[in-house]
Amino acid sequence: MNKIKIYLIFTIFSAFVFSENLKIIKIELNEIFPAIYKYYIKNPAGYVYVENTSKIKISGIKIKINIVKYMHNATENIFSREILPGQIEKFPINMILNDSVLKLSESVNTQCKITIEFTVNKNKFEDTQIKDIVIYNRNAISWNDTRRIASFITPLDTPVKEYARNIAAGIKDIKMKYYS
């Protein structure tokens, strides 16, 4: 009975002391283009800045992002690094969009929910913010990053096949001349 009381008091104390000590202070989201929706699985769609206002280091941080209708489930980004007291850290946000973004014939203004979760002494805490986001239409693209052209080129495209064949043939000829 005494252990239960102590645990309950500690749990309430932890909830009071730690609940507001790791918080989202800034969210930066990039432009979202359906034409490259798979790009955001391995590359950040934005960043979350988190501040540790507690007096202890905090680890085991999980950041979730969810865009209703355009994601089947929230995408979880899990980080193993620690945030020291008073420190502000920048965390990348990756997301898994579903293929419904490919049906957008017009750009949409919508909202995403970003939640940061962390654990202190087996007690879970979180901070959530809602952020406006624009998802452009399926044909829109920004060429400020020239690597995006890769999303329009596949190994099955005829010019790519022919180019690869010509390169392979050239290498074969070089090897033969070298050994002759």
Backbone as a printed PyTorch tensor [residue, N CA C, xyz], in Angstrom:
tensor([[[  0.8230,  -1.2000,   0.0000],
         [  0.0000,   0.0000,   0.0000],
         [  0.8620,   1.2580,   0.0000]],

        [[  1.9020,   1.2810,   0.8160],
         [  2.7970,   2.4320,   0.8790],
         [  3.5040,   2.6730,  -0.4510]],

        [[  3.9370,   1.5780,  -1.1060],
         [  4.6250,   1.7090,  -2.3940],
         [  3.7070,   2.3040,  -3.4530]],

        [[  2.4420,   1.9250,  -3.4130],
         [  1.4730,   2.4620,  -4.3650],
         [  1.2930,   3.9540,  -4.1420]],

        [[  1.2200,   4.3660,  -2.8870],
         [  1.0750,   5.7900,  -2.5640],
         [  2.2770,   6.5870,  -3.0590]],

        [[  3.4530,   6.0760,  -2.7770],
         [  4.6820,   6.7700,  -3.1790],
         [  4.7540,   6.8550,  -4.7070]],

        [[  4.4530,   5.7520,  -5.3860],
         [  4.4760,   5.7460,  -6.8440],
         [  3.4760,   6.7410,  -7.4110]],

        [[  2.2730,   6.7860,  -6.8410],
         [  1.2390,   7.7090,  -7.2940],
         [  1.6740,   9.1570,  -7.0860]],

        [[  2.2420,   9.4530,  -5.9430],
         [  2.7280,  10.8190,  -5.6630],
         [  3.8390,  11.1760,  -6.6470]],

        [[  4.7770,  10.2310,  -6.8860],
         [  5.8650,  10.4950,  -7.8180],
         [  5.3320,  10.7120,  -9.2310]],

        [[  4.3540,   9.9240,  -9.6400],
         [  3.7550,  10.0560, -10.9730],
         [  3.1090,  11.4250, -11.1340]],

        [[  2.3450,  11.8530, -10.1540],
         [  1.7030,  13.1720, -10.2000],
         [  2.7650,  14.2700, -10.2040]],

        [[  3.7950,  14.1140,  -9.3710],
         [  4.8840,  15.0800,  -9.3030],
         [  5.5940,  15.1630, -10.6590]],

        [[  5.8960,  13.9920, -11.2520],
         [  6.5720,  13.9620, -12.5560],
         [  5.7380,  14.6470, -13.6220]],

        [[  4.4470,  14.3630, -13.6270],
         [  3.5570,  14.9760, -14.6140],
         [  3.5670,  16.4890, -14.4620]],

        [[  3.5880,  16.9730, -13.2520],
         [  3.5850,  18.4150, -13.0020],
         [  4.9240,  19.0290, -13.3780]],

        [[  6.0230,  18.3870, -12.9820],
         [  7.3550,  18.9530, -13.1780],
         [  7.8240,  18.8660, -14.6270]],

        [[  7.5530,  17.7340, -15.3210],
         [  8.1430,  17.5170, -16.6220],
         [  7.2310,  17.8030, -17.8080]],

        [[  5.9520,  17.9970, -17.5970],
         [  5.0250,  18.0770, -18.7190],
         [  5.3120,  19.2220, -19.6820]],

        [[  5.8170,  20.3180, -19.1990],
         [  6.0720,  21.4570, -20.0780],
         [  7.5640,  21.7140, -20.2650]],

        [[  8.4060,  20.7150, -20.0170],
         [  9.8390,  20.9480, -20.0490],
         [ 10.5390,  20.5450, -21.3350]],

        [[  9.8360,  19.9430, -22.2050],
         [ 10.3400,  19.6900, -23.5410],
         [  9.2300,  20.1460, -24.4660]],

        [[  9.4750,  21.2190, -25.1820],
         [  8.3850,  21.7740, -25.9760],
         [  8.8410,  22.1630, -27.3700]],

        [[  7.8820,  22.1410, -28.2640],
         [  8.1130,  22.5650, -29.6390],
         [  8.1390,  24.0920, -29.6450]],

        [[  9.2290,  24.6590, -30.1450],
         [  9.2940,  26.1180, -30.1880],
         [  9.1600,  26.6700, -31.6070]],

        [[  9.4030,  25.8000, -32.6090],
         [  9.3040,  26.2770, -33.9880],
         [  9.1470,  25.0820, -34.9250]],

        [[  8.3140,  25.2450, -35.9470],
         [  8.1300,  24.2140, -36.9690],
         [  8.3550,  24.8580, -38.3280]],

        [[  9.2380,  24.2650, -39.1130],
         [  9.4690,  24.7130, -40.4880],
         [  9.0860,  23.5720, -41.4220]],

        [[  8.1450,  23.8240, -42.3090],
         [  7.7430,  22.7990, -43.2750],
         [  8.0860,  23.2530, -44.6810]],

        [[  8.6340,  22.3390, -45.4600],
         [  8.9670,  22.6180, -46.8550],
         [  7.7080,  22.5360, -47.7110]],

        [[  7.8490,  22.9190, -48.9600],
         [  6.7590,  22.7660, -49.9170],
         [  6.5430,  21.2740, -50.1480]],

        [[  5.2930,  20.8550, -50.2550],
         [  4.9790,  19.4430, -50.4820],
         [  4.4670,  19.2800, -51.9160]],

        [[  5.1870,  18.4830, -52.6850],
         [  4.8400,  18.2470, -54.0840],
         [  4.4990,  16.7750, -54.2770]],

        [[  3.2570,  16.4710, -54.6650],
         [  2.8580,  15.0780, -54.8800],
         [  3.7260,  14.3300, -55.8930]],

        [[  4.2570,  15.0230, -56.8760],
         [  5.0760,  14.3620, -57.8970],
         [  6.2940,  13.6590, -57.2880]],

        [[  6.7240,  14.1050, -56.1210],
         [  7.8780,  13.4920, -55.4540],
         [  7.4950,  13.0120, -54.0490]],

        [[  6.2650,  12.5290, -53.9000],
         [  5.7690,  12.1860, -52.5620],
         [  6.5830,  11.1010, -51.8690]],

        [[  7.2130,  10.2190, -52.6150],
         [  8.0410,   9.1830, -51.9830],
         [  9.3820,   9.7400, -51.4830]],

        [[  9.7670,  10.8800, -51.9920],
         [ 11.0030,  11.5510, -51.5740],
         [ 10.9750,  11.8500, -50.0760]],

        [[  9.8000,  12.1890, -49.5540],
         [  9.6750,  12.6090, -48.1580],
         [  9.7970,  11.4560, -47.1670]],

        [[  9.8560,  10.2180, -47.6710],
         [ 10.0480,   9.0650, -46.7860],
         [ 11.4590,   9.0810, -46.2100]],

        [[ 12.4480,   9.4150, -47.0350],
         [ 13.8440,   9.3900, -46.5870],
         [ 14.4790,  10.7660, -46.4720]],

        [[ 13.7580,  11.7850, -46.9100],
         [ 14.2860,  13.1570, -46.8670],
         [ 13.3170,  14.0340, -46.0910]],

        [[ 13.8490,  14.9510, -45.3030],
         [ 12.9660,  15.7730, -44.4580],
         [ 11.9880,  16.6310, -45.2480]],

        [[ 10.7550,  16.6390, -44.7680],
         [  9.7270,  17.5320, -45.3020],
         [  9.7360,  18.8210, -44.5000]],

        [[ 10.5740,  18.8610, -43.4840],
         [ 10.6770,  20.0350, -42.6310],
         [ 11.4680,  19.7090, -41.3760]],

        [[ 11.4240,  20.6540, -40.4470],
         [ 12.1770,  20.5040, -39.2020],
         [ 11.3490,  21.0000, -38.0240]],

        [[ 11.5830,  20.3580, -36.8800],
         [ 10.9600,  20.7770, -35.6230],
         [ 12.0910,  21.1880, -34.6860]],

        [[ 11.9560,  22.3770, -34.1010],
         [ 12.9170,  22.8550, -33.1140],
         [ 12.3110,  22.6260, -31.7330]],

        [[ 13.0620,  21.9440, -30.8840],
         [ 12.5790,  21.5470, -29.5700],
         [ 13.5150,  22.0970, -28.5080]],

        [[ 12.9250,  22.6150, -27.4410],
         [ 13.7150,  23.1740, -26.3390],
         [ 13.4940,  22.3610, -25.0680]],

        [[ 14.5970,  22.0580, -24.4020],
         [ 14.5480,  21.3790, -23.1100],
         [ 14.6570,  22.4490, -22.0270]],

        [[ 13.5440,  22.7630, -21.3810],
         [ 13.5510,  23.7800, -20.3260],
         [ 13.6490,  23.1590, -18.9400]],

        [[ 13.8830,  21.8370, -18.8830],
         [ 13.9980,  21.1670, -17.5850],
         [ 15.4310,  21.2590, -17.0730]],

        [[ 15.6690,  20.6430, -15.9550],
         [ 17.0000,  20.6170, -15.3620],
         [ 17.6700,  19.2620, -15.5390]],

        [[ 17.0640,  18.4130, -16.3720],
         [ 17.6400,  17.0960, -16.6380],
         [ 17.7750,  16.8950, -18.1390]],

        [[ 18.6830,  15.9780, -18.5320],
         [ 18.7800,  15.6610, -19.9590],
         [ 17.6330,  14.7280, -20.3140]],

        [[ 17.1230,  14.9020, -21.5270],
         [ 15.9730,  14.1200, -21.9820],
         [ 16.3670,  13.3700, -23.2460]],

        [[ 15.9920,  12.0950, -23.2890],
         [ 16.2720,  11.2660, -24.4680],
         [ 15.0160,  10.4750, -24.8130]],

        [[ 15.1480,   9.5990, -25.8000],
         [ 14.0020,   8.7910, -26.2010],
         [ 12.8980,   9.6360, -26.8080]],

        [[ 13.2900,  10.4840, -27.7280],
         [ 12.3480,  11.4430, -28.3070],
         [ 11.7280,  10.8610, -29.5770]],

        [[ 10.4210,  11.0150, -29.6790],
         [  9.6730,  10.5530, -30.8460],
         [  8.8530,  11.7370, -31.3470]],

        [[  8.9730,  12.0280, -32.6300],
         [  8.1890,  13.1030, -33.2350],
         [  7.2710,  12.4810, -34.2750]],

        [[  5.9720,  12.7320, -34.1260],
         [  4.9760,  12.1990, -35.0590],
         [  4.3970,  13.3380, -35.8830]],

        [[  4.1310,  13.0490, -37.1390],
         [  3.4310,  14.0030, -37.9950],
         [  2.2660,  13.2780, -38.6510]],

        [[  1.1350,  13.9610, -38.7090],
         [ -0.0440,  13.3740, -39.3460],
         [ -0.7880,  14.4420, -40.1400]],

        [[ -1.1010,  14.1000, -41.3760],
         [ -1.9280,  14.9540, -42.2250],
         [ -3.1450,  14.1110, -42.5920]],

        [[ -4.2630,  14.4190, -41.9710],
         [ -5.4800,  13.6360, -42.1950],
         [ -5.8200,  13.6340, -43.6790]],

        [[ -6.2310,  12.5110, -44.1700],
         [ -6.6310,  12.2670, -45.5550],
         [ -5.4450,  11.9740, -46.4690]],

        [[ -4.2780,  12.5100, -46.1830],
         [ -3.1250,  12.3320, -47.0560],
         [ -2.0690,  11.4050, -46.4760]],

        [[ -2.3560,  10.8510, -45.2950],
         [ -1.4900,   9.8530, -44.6690],
         [ -2.3970,   8.7870, -44.0650]],

        [[ -2.0210,   7.5220, -44.2160],
         [ -2.8270,   6.4580, -43.6100],
         [ -2.7080,   6.4920, -42.0870]],

        [[ -1.5030,   6.7310, -41.6040],
         [ -1.2090,   6.8120, -40.1710],
         [ -0.1720,   7.8970, -39.9570]],

        [[ -0.0150,   8.3040, -38.7170],
         [  1.0330,   9.2680, -38.4020],
         [  2.3890,   8.6190, -38.6660]],

        [[  3.3160,   9.3920, -39.1940],
         [  4.6790,   8.9040, -39.3950],
         [  5.4720,   9.2180, -38.1350]],

        [[  6.1330,   8.2010, -37.5930],
         [  6.9350,   8.3790, -36.3830],
         [  8.4020,   8.5470, -36.7530]],

        [[  9.0130,   9.5830, -36.2130],
         [ 10.4360,   9.8190, -36.3650],
         [ 11.0410,   9.6270, -34.9790]],

        [[ 11.9010,   8.6230, -34.8210],
         [ 12.4570,   8.2880, -33.5150],
         [ 13.9210,   8.6990, -33.4800]],

        [[ 14.3110,   9.3590, -32.3850],
         [ 15.6710,   9.8790, -32.2450],
         [ 16.2970,   9.3520, -30.9610]],

        [[ 17.5630,   8.9820, -31.0380],
         [ 18.2550,   8.4440, -29.8690],
         [ 19.1050,   9.4990, -29.1570]],

        [[ 19.3140,  10.6360, -29.7570],
         [ 20.1710,  11.6440, -29.1260],
         [ 19.4960,  12.2870, -27.9210]],

        [[ 20.3330,  12.8360, -27.0460],
         [ 19.8390,  13.4900, -25.8350],
         [ 19.7820,  15.0000, -26.0390]],

        [[ 18.8560,  15.6240, -25.3200],
         [ 18.7950,  17.0860, -25.3010],
         [ 19.1520,  17.5010, -23.8800]],

        [[ 20.2110,  18.2670, -23.7540],
         [ 20.6670,  18.7160, -22.4420],
         [ 19.7890,  19.8620, -21.9380]],

        [[ 19.7760,  20.0910, -20.6380],
         [ 18.9870,  21.2030, -20.0850],
         [ 19.3380,  22.5320, -20.7550]],

        [[ 18.3170,  23.2860, -21.1330],
         [ 18.5050,  24.5910, -21.7590],
         [ 18.8500,  24.5400, -23.2370]],

        [[ 18.9970,  23.3660, -23.7850],
         [ 19.4160,  23.2070, -25.1770],
         [ 18.2240,  23.2210, -26.1270]],

        [[ 18.4580,  23.7780, -27.3280],
         [ 17.4800,  23.7500, -28.4100],
         [ 18.0580,  22.8570, -29.4980]],

        [[ 17.2800,  21.8930, -29.9430],
         [ 17.7140,  20.9520, -30.9790],
         [ 16.7800,  21.0150, -32.1780]],

        [[ 17.3440,  20.7730, -33.3340],
         [ 16.5980,  20.7520, -34.5980],
         [ 16.4670,  19.2920, -35.0350]],

        [[ 15.2260,  18.8500, -35.2440],
         [ 14.9640,  17.4760, -35.6500],
         [ 14.3050,  17.4500, -37.0320]],

        [[ 14.8050,  16.6100, -37.9350],
         [ 14.1660,  16.4760, -39.2530],
         [ 12.8630,  15.6940, -39.1430]],

        [[ 11.8950,  16.0540, -39.9910],
         [ 10.6110,  15.3460, -40.0250],
         [ 10.4760,  14.6800, -41.3930]],

        [[ 10.4450,  13.3690, -41.3850],
         [ 10.1370,  12.6220, -42.6010],
         [  8.6710,  12.2370, -42.5250]],

        [[  8.0630,  11.9810, -43.6700],
         [  6.6520,  11.5970, -43.6580],
         [  6.3620,  10.6110, -44.7830]],

        [[  5.3640,   9.7770, -44.5330],
         [  4.9160,   8.8290, -45.5430],
         [  3.5170,   9.2560, -45.9790]],

        [[  3.4560,   9.8390, -47.1600],
         [  2.1770,  10.2660, -47.7230],
         [  1.5480,   9.0910, -48.4760]],

        [[  0.2270,   9.0480, -48.5040],
         [ -0.4120,   7.9920, -49.2950],
         [ -0.6260,   8.4970, -50.7270]],

        [[ -1.0470,   7.6140, -51.6050],
         [ -1.1650,   7.9970, -53.0130],
         [ -2.3650,   8.8860, -53.3230]],

        [[ -3.1580,   9.2410, -52.3230],
         [ -4.2690,  10.1700, -52.5760],
         [ -3.7540,  11.5550, -52.9810]],

        [[ -2.5040,  11.8730, -52.6480],
         [ -1.9430,  13.1650, -53.0690],
         [ -1.8040,  13.2310, -54.5870]],

        [[ -1.7240,  12.0620, -55.2220],
         [ -1.5960,  12.0360, -56.6800],
         [ -2.8960,  12.3730, -57.3840]],

        [[ -3.9840,  12.4410, -56.6410],
         [ -5.2920,  12.7630, -57.2190],
         [ -5.6040,  14.2610, -57.1210]],

        [[ -4.7230,  15.0300, -56.5140],
         [ -4.9790,  16.4620, -56.3290],
         [ -4.8360,  17.2140, -57.6540]],

        [[ -5.9440,  17.7310, -58.1450],
         [ -5.9000,  18.5250, -59.3760],
         [ -5.6960,  20.0050, -59.0510]],

        [[ -5.8740,  20.3670, -57.7860],
         [ -5.6260,  21.7350, -57.3170],
         [ -4.8300,  21.6660, -56.0200]],

        [[ -4.0960,  22.7140, -55.7300],
         [ -3.3600,  22.7760, -54.4670],
         [ -4.3410,  22.8590, -53.3030]],

        [[ -3.9400,  22.2990, -52.1550],
         [ -4.8270,  22.2960, -50.9880],
         [ -4.1050,  22.9020, -49.7890]],

        [[ -4.8300,  23.7570, -49.0960],
         [ -4.3650,  24.2540, -47.8040],
         [ -4.9830,  23.3430, -46.7590]],

        [[ -4.1420,  22.7110, -45.9550],
         [ -4.6390,  21.8140, -44.9250],
         [ -3.7990,  21.9880, -43.6670]],

        [[ -4.0100,  21.1350, -42.7090],
         [ -3.2640,  21.2300, -41.4610],
         [ -2.6230,  19.8940, -41.1410]],

        [[ -1.4910,  19.9730, -40.4670],
         [ -0.8590,  18.7510, -39.9890],
         [ -0.6870,  18.8640, -38.4790]],

        [[ -0.7030,  17.7250, -37.8510],
         [ -0.5460,  17.6490, -36.3960],
         [  0.8440,  17.0910, -36.1160]],

        [[  1.6130,  17.8410, -35.3500],
         [  2.9570,  17.4150, -34.9900],
         [  3.0090,  17.2380, -33.4770]],

        [[  3.4160,  16.0380, -33.0630],
         [  3.4700,  15.7040, -31.6450],
         [  4.8710,  15.2360, -31.2980]],

        [[  5.4020,  15.7740, -30.2230],
         [  6.6820,  15.2900, -29.7100],
         [  6.3890,  14.5260, -28.4320]],

        [[  6.9230,  13.3190, -28.3410],
         [  6.7280,  12.4720, -27.1630],
         [  8.0840,  12.1550, -26.5520]],

        [[  8.1250,  12.0740, -25.2380],
         [  9.3410,  11.6720, -24.5520],
         [  8.9570,  11.0200, -23.2300]],

        [[  9.8930,  10.2870, -22.6590],
         [  9.6380,   9.5670, -21.4190],
         [ 10.6250,  10.0050, -20.3590]],

        [[ 10.1240,  10.2500, -19.1500],
         [ 10.9640,  10.5470, -17.9910],
         [ 10.5070,   9.6180, -16.8730]],

        [[ 11.4330,   8.8010, -16.3830],
         [ 11.1230,   7.8670, -15.2970],
         [  9.8690,   7.0450, -15.5780]],

        [[  9.8110,   6.4800, -16.7620],
         [  8.7030,   5.6280, -17.2050],
         [  7.3690,   6.3580, -17.3660]],

        [[  7.3670,   7.6670, -17.2970],
         [  6.1560,   8.4650, -17.5140],
         [  6.2660,   9.1440, -18.8730]],

        [[  5.2230,   9.0360, -19.6730],
         [  5.2280,   9.6130, -21.0160],
         [  4.6320,  11.0080, -20.9950]],

        [[  5.2560,  11.8900, -21.7640],
         [  4.7970,  13.2650, -21.8860],
         [  4.7970,  13.6450, -23.3550]],

        [[  4.0290,  14.6730, -23.6900],
         [  3.9860,  15.1030, -25.0850],
         [  3.6340,  16.5780, -25.1970]],

        [[  3.9900,  17.1210, -26.3450],
         [  3.5960,  18.4800, -26.7200],
         [  3.1100,  18.3820, -28.1600]],

        [[  1.9800,  18.9730, -28.4500],
         [  1.3810,  18.8830, -29.7880],
         [  1.1090,  20.2770, -30.3260]],

        [[  1.3600,  20.4470, -31.6140],
         [  1.0090,  21.6910, -32.2950],
         [  0.3920,  21.3650, -33.6480]],

        [[ -0.4660,  22.2430, -34.0830],
         [ -1.0860,  22.1390, -35.4020],
         [ -0.4370,  23.2020, -36.2850]],

        [[ -0.0720,  22.7970, -37.4830],
         [  0.6050,  23.7170, -38.3990],
         [ -0.0780,  23.6690, -39.7630]],

        [[ -0.2780,  24.8370, -40.3660],
         [ -0.8330,  24.8980, -41.7210],
         [  0.2110,  24.4160, -42.7150]],

        [[ -0.2610,  23.7580, -43.7540],
         [  0.6390,  23.2320, -44.7780],
         [ -0.0720,  23.2930, -46.1260]],

        [[  0.7000,  23.5320, -47.1730],
         [  0.1550,  23.5390, -48.5330],
         [  0.6860,  22.3080, -49.2510]],

        [[ -0.2390,  21.5440, -49.8180],
         [  0.1420,  20.4280, -50.6820],
         [ -0.2500,  20.8560, -52.0930]],

        [[  0.7540,  20.9860, -52.9390],
         [  0.5070,  21.4700, -54.2950],
         [ -0.1760,  20.4050, -55.1490]],

        [[ -0.7090,  20.8180, -56.2890],
         [ -1.3920,  19.8600, -57.1670],
         [ -0.4020,  18.8530, -57.7360]],

        [[ -0.9250,  17.7710, -58.2500],
         [ -0.0980,  16.6400, -58.6820],
         [  0.8960,  16.9790, -59.7920]],

        [[  0.6490,  18.0560, -60.5440],
         [  1.5340,  18.4290, -61.6390],
         [  2.5450,  19.5110, -61.2660]],

        [[  2.4260,  20.0540, -60.0780],
         [  3.3170,  21.1480, -59.6710],
         [  4.6750,  20.6060, -59.2310]],

        [[  5.6920,  21.3930, -59.4860],
         [  7.0440,  21.0590, -59.0330],
         [  7.8420,  22.3540, -58.9700]],

        [[  8.7920,  22.3950, -58.0820],
         [  9.6950,  23.5360, -58.0020],
         [ 11.0690,  23.0410, -58.4290]],

        [[ 11.7140,  23.7800, -59.2970],
         [ 13.0090,  23.3580, -59.8090],
         [ 14.1600,  23.9970, -59.0530]],

        [[ 13.9040,  24.5100, -57.8430],
         [ 15.0080,  25.1000, -57.0780],
         [ 16.0180,  24.0450, -56.6310]],

        [[ 15.6620,  22.7850, -56.6940],
         [ 16.5780,  21.6830, -56.4350],
         [ 16.5690,  20.8160, -57.7000]],

        [[ 17.6340,  20.8990, -58.4880],
         [ 17.6660,  20.2210, -59.7800],
         [ 17.6450,  18.6960, -59.6570]],

        [[ 17.9150,  18.1570, -58.4760],
         [ 17.8500,  16.7020, -58.2880],
         [ 16.4200,  16.1790, -58.4420]],

        [[ 15.4400,  17.0560, -58.3560],
         [ 14.0430,  16.6280, -58.4690],
         [ 13.7020,  16.0710, -59.8480]],

        [[ 14.5180,  16.3830, -60.8240],
         [ 14.2470,  15.8450, -62.1570],
         [ 14.3100,  14.3220, -62.1440]],

        [[ 15.0350,  13.7670, -61.1930],
         [ 15.1680,  12.3060, -61.1030],
         [ 13.8240,  11.6180, -60.8870]],

        [[ 12.8540,  12.3180, -60.3300],
         [ 11.5510,  11.6860, -60.1060],
         [ 10.7890,  11.4780, -61.4200]],

        [[ 11.2670,  12.0770, -62.4960],
         [ 10.6170,  11.9290, -63.7930],
         [ 11.3840,  11.0010, -64.7310]],

        [[ 12.4790,  10.4270, -64.2440],
         [ 13.3100,   9.5450, -65.0600],
         [ 13.3600,   8.1820, -64.3870]],

        [[ 13.0790,   7.1400, -65.1700],
         [ 13.1520,   5.7860, -64.6240],
         [ 14.0610,   4.9390, -65.5000]],

        [[ 14.5770,   3.8480, -64.9770],
         [ 15.4340,   2.9650, -65.7830],
         [ 14.6970,   2.3370, -66.9710]],

        [[ 13.3730,   2.4010, -66.9600],
         [ 12.5880,   1.8040, -68.0490],
         [ 12.3360,   2.7720, -69.2090]],

        [[ 12.7020,   4.0370, -69.0440],
         [ 12.5330,   5.0110, -70.1240],
         [ 13.4610,   4.6390, -71.2830]],

        [[ 12.9380,   4.7080, -72.5000],
         [ 13.7120,   4.3200, -73.6890],
         [ 15.0400,   5.0680, -73.7960]],

        [[ 15.0880,   6.3880, -73.6460],
         [ 16.3840,   7.0780, -73.7500],
         [ 17.3920,   6.6020, -72.6890]],

        [[ 16.9150,   6.2640, -71.5240],
         [ 17.8150,   5.7930, -70.4650],
         [ 18.3600,   4.4130, -70.8290]],

        [[ 17.4990,   3.5390, -71.3410],
         [ 17.9380,   2.2030, -71.7640],
         [ 19.0030,   2.3080, -72.8620]],

        [[ 18.7230,   3.1650, -73.8530],
         [ 19.6630,   3.3200, -74.9690],
         [ 20.9890,   3.8990, -74.4940]],

        [[ 20.9360,   4.8590, -73.6240],
         [ 22.1580,   5.4690, -73.0890],
         [ 22.9770,   4.4190, -72.3360]],

        [[ 22.3050,   3.6300, -71.4920],
         [ 23.0010,   2.5900, -70.7250],
         [ 23.6160,   1.5530, -71.6570]],

        [[ 22.8780,   1.1670, -72.7070],
         [ 23.4010,   0.1960, -73.6770],
         [ 24.6480,   0.7440, -74.3800]],

        [[ 24.5920,   2.0230, -74.7790],
         [ 25.7380,   2.6390, -75.4560],
         [ 26.9520,   2.7240, -74.5320]],

        [[ 26.7280,   3.0680, -73.2870],
         [ 27.8400,   3.1310, -72.3210],
         [ 28.4330,   1.7370, -72.1340]],

        [[ 27.5620,   0.7500, -71.9510],
         [ 28.0370,  -0.6270, -71.7580],
         [ 28.8190,  -1.1040, -72.9750]],

        [[ 28.3300,  -0.7750, -74.1650],
         [ 29.0230,  -1.1830, -75.3920],
         [ 30.3850,  -0.5020, -75.4890]],

        [[ 30.4530,   0.7540, -75.0840],
         [ 31.7180,   1.4880, -75.1190],
         [ 32.7280,   0.9120, -74.1480]],

        [[ 32.2810,   0.4950, -73.0160],
         [ 33.1770,  -0.0960, -72.0150],
         [ 33.6870,  -1.4470, -72.5200]],

        [[ 32.8120,  -2.2020, -73.1570],
         [ 33.1940,  -3.5080, -73.7000],
         [ 34.2890,  -3.3240, -74.7490]],

        [[ 34.1430,  -2.3430, -75.6400],
         [ 35.1320,  -2.0740, -76.6690],
         [ 36.4590,  -1.6410, -76.0560]],

        [[ 36.4160,  -0.8580, -75.0310],
         [ 37.6440,  -0.3840, -74.3720],
         [ 38.3960,  -1.5600, -73.7740]],

        [[ 37.6910,  -2.4530, -73.1020],
         [ 38.3290,  -3.6240, -72.4860],
         [ 38.9730,  -4.5000, -73.5480]],

        [[ 38.2740,  -4.7150, -74.6750],
         [ 38.8100,  -5.5620, -75.7380],
         [ 40.0790,  -4.9630, -76.3320]],

        [[ 40.1000,  -3.6600, -76.5480],
         [ 41.2880,  -3.0030, -77.1240],
         [ 42.4570,  -3.0930, -76.1510]],

        [[ 42.1720,  -2.9970, -74.8670],
         [ 43.2120,  -3.0190, -73.8540],
         [ 43.8840,  -4.3930, -73.8070]],

        [[ 43.1020,  -5.4450, -73.9360],
         [ 43.6530,  -6.8000, -73.8520],
         [ 44.1880,  -7.3170, -75.1830]],

        [[ 43.9200,  -6.6740, -76.2800],
         [ 44.3640,  -7.1730, -77.5860],
         [ 45.8140,  -6.8630, -77.8330]]])
